[in-house]
PDB file of C-alpha atoms in Angstrom:
ATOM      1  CA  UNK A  23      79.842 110.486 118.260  1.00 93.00           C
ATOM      2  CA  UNK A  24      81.414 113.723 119.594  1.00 97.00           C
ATOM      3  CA  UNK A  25      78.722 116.035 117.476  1.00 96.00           C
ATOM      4  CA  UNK A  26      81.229 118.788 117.357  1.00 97.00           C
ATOM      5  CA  UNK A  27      80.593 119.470 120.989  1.00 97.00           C
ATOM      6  CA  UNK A  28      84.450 118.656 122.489  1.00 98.00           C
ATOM      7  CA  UNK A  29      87.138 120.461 122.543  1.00 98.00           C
ATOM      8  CA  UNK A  30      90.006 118.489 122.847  1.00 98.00           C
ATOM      9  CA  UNK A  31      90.824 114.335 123.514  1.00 98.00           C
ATOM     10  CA  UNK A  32      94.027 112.985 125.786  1.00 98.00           C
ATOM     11  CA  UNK A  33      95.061 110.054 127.093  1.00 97.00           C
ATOM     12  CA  UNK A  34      98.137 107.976 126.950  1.00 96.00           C
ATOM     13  CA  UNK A  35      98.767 104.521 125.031  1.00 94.00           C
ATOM     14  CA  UNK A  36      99.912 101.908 127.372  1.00 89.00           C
ATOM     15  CA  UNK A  37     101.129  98.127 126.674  1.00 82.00           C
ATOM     16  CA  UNK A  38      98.829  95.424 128.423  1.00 76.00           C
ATOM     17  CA  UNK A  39     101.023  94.135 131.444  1.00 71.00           C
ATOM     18  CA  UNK A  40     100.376  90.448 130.217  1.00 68.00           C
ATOM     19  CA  UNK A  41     102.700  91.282 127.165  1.00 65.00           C
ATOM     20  CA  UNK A  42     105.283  93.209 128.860  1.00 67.00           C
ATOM     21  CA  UNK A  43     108.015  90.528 128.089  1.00 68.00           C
ATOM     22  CA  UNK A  44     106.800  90.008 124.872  1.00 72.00           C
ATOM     23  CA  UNK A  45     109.207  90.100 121.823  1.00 72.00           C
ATOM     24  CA  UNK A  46     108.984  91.964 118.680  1.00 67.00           C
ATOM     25  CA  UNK A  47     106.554  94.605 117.852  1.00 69.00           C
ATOM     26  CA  UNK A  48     103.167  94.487 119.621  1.00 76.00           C
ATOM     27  CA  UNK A  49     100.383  97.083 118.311  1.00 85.00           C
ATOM     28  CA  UNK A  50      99.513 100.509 117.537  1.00 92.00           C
ATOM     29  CA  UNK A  51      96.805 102.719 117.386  1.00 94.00           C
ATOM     30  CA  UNK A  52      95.334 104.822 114.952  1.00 96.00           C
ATOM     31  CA  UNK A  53      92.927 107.880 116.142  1.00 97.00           C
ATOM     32  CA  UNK A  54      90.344 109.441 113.169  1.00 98.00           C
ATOM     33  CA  UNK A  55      87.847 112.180 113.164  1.00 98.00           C
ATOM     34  CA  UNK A  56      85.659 112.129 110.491  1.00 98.00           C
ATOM     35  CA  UNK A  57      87.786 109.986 108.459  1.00 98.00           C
ATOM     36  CA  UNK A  58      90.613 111.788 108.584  1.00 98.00           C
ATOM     37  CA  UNK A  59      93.583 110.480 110.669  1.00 98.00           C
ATOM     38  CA  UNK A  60      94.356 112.546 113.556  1.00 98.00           C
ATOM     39  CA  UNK A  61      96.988 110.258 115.656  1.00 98.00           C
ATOM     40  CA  UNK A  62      99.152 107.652 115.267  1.00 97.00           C
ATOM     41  CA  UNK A  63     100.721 105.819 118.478  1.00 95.00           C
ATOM     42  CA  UNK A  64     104.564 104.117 118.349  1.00 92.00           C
ATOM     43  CA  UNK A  65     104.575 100.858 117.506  1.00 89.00           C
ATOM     44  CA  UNK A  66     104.623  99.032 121.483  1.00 85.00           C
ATOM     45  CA  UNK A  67     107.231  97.074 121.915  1.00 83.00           C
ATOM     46  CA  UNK A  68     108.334  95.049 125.482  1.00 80.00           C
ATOM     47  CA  UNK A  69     109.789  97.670 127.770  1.00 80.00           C
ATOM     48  CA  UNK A  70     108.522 101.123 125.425  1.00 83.00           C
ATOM     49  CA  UNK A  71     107.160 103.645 127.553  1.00 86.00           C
ATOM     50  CA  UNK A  72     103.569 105.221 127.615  1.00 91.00           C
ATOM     51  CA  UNK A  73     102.813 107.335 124.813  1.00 94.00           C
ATOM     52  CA  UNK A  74     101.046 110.433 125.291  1.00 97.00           C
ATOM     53  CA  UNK A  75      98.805 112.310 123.419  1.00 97.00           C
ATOM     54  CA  UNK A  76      96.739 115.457 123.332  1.00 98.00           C
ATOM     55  CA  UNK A  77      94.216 115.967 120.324  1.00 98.00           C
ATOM     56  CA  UNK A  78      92.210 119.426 119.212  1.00 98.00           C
ATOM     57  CA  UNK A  79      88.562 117.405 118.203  1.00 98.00           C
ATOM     58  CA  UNK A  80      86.769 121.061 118.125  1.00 96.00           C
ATOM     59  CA  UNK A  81      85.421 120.041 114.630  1.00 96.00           C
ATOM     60  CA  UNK A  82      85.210 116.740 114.680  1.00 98.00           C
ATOM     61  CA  UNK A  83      81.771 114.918 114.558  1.00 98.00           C
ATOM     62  CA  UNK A  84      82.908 111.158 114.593  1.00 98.00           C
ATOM     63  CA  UNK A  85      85.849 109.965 116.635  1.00 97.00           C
ATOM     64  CA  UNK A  86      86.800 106.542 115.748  1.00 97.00           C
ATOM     65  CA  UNK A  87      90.256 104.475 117.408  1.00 95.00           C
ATOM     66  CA  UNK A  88      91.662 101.466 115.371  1.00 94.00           C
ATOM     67  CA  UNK A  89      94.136  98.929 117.091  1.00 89.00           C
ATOM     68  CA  UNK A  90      96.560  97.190 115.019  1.00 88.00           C
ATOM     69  CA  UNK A  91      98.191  94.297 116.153  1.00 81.00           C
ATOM     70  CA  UNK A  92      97.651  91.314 118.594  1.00 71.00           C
ATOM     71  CA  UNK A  93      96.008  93.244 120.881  1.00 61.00           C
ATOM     72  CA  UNK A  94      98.330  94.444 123.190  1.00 74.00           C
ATOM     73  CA  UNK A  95      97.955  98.131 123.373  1.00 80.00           C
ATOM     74  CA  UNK A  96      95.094 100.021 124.649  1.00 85.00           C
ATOM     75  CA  UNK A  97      94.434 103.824 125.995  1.00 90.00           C
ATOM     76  CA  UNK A  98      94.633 104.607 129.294  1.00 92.00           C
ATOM     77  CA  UNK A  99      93.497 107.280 131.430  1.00 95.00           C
ATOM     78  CA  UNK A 100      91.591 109.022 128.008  1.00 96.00           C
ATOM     79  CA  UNK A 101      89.612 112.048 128.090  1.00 97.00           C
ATOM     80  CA  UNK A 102      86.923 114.338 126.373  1.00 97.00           C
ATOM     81  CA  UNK A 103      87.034 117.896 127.566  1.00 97.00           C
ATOM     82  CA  UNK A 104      84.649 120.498 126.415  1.00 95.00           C
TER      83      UNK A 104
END
């Protein structure tokens, strides 16, 4: 619960090293405040780069991140600021 007190979230969406040689598509992630979606990630896939992202979460209350997939993808170096 961010309780409207944040000003902005950032981070970078990364593939799990264990699946780097993996084939096909991996996982994504979804980022919501209050319900609403704020962020979608690529969809990983062997070799993709990181995936940056910067968010504005002034307003939000509730920050919730979904992973789709086989659990291969995950956020890295992810930060609240105020």
């Amino acid at each position: 619960i961010l309780n409207r007190e944040y000003e902005s979230f950032s981070g970078k969406v990364i593939l799990i090293e264990d699946y780097k040689d993996s084939e096909g598509e991996l996982g994504y992630i979804k980022i919501y405040g209050d319900g609403n979606l704020l962020y979608t990630s690529q969809t990983l896939v062997a070799g993709c780069n990181p995936e940056y992202f910067g968010l504005d979460v002034s307003n939000v209350y509730k920050l919730r991140i979904e992973h789709y997939g086989e659990y291969t993808a995950y956020l890295a170096d992810a930060y609240l600021y105020k």
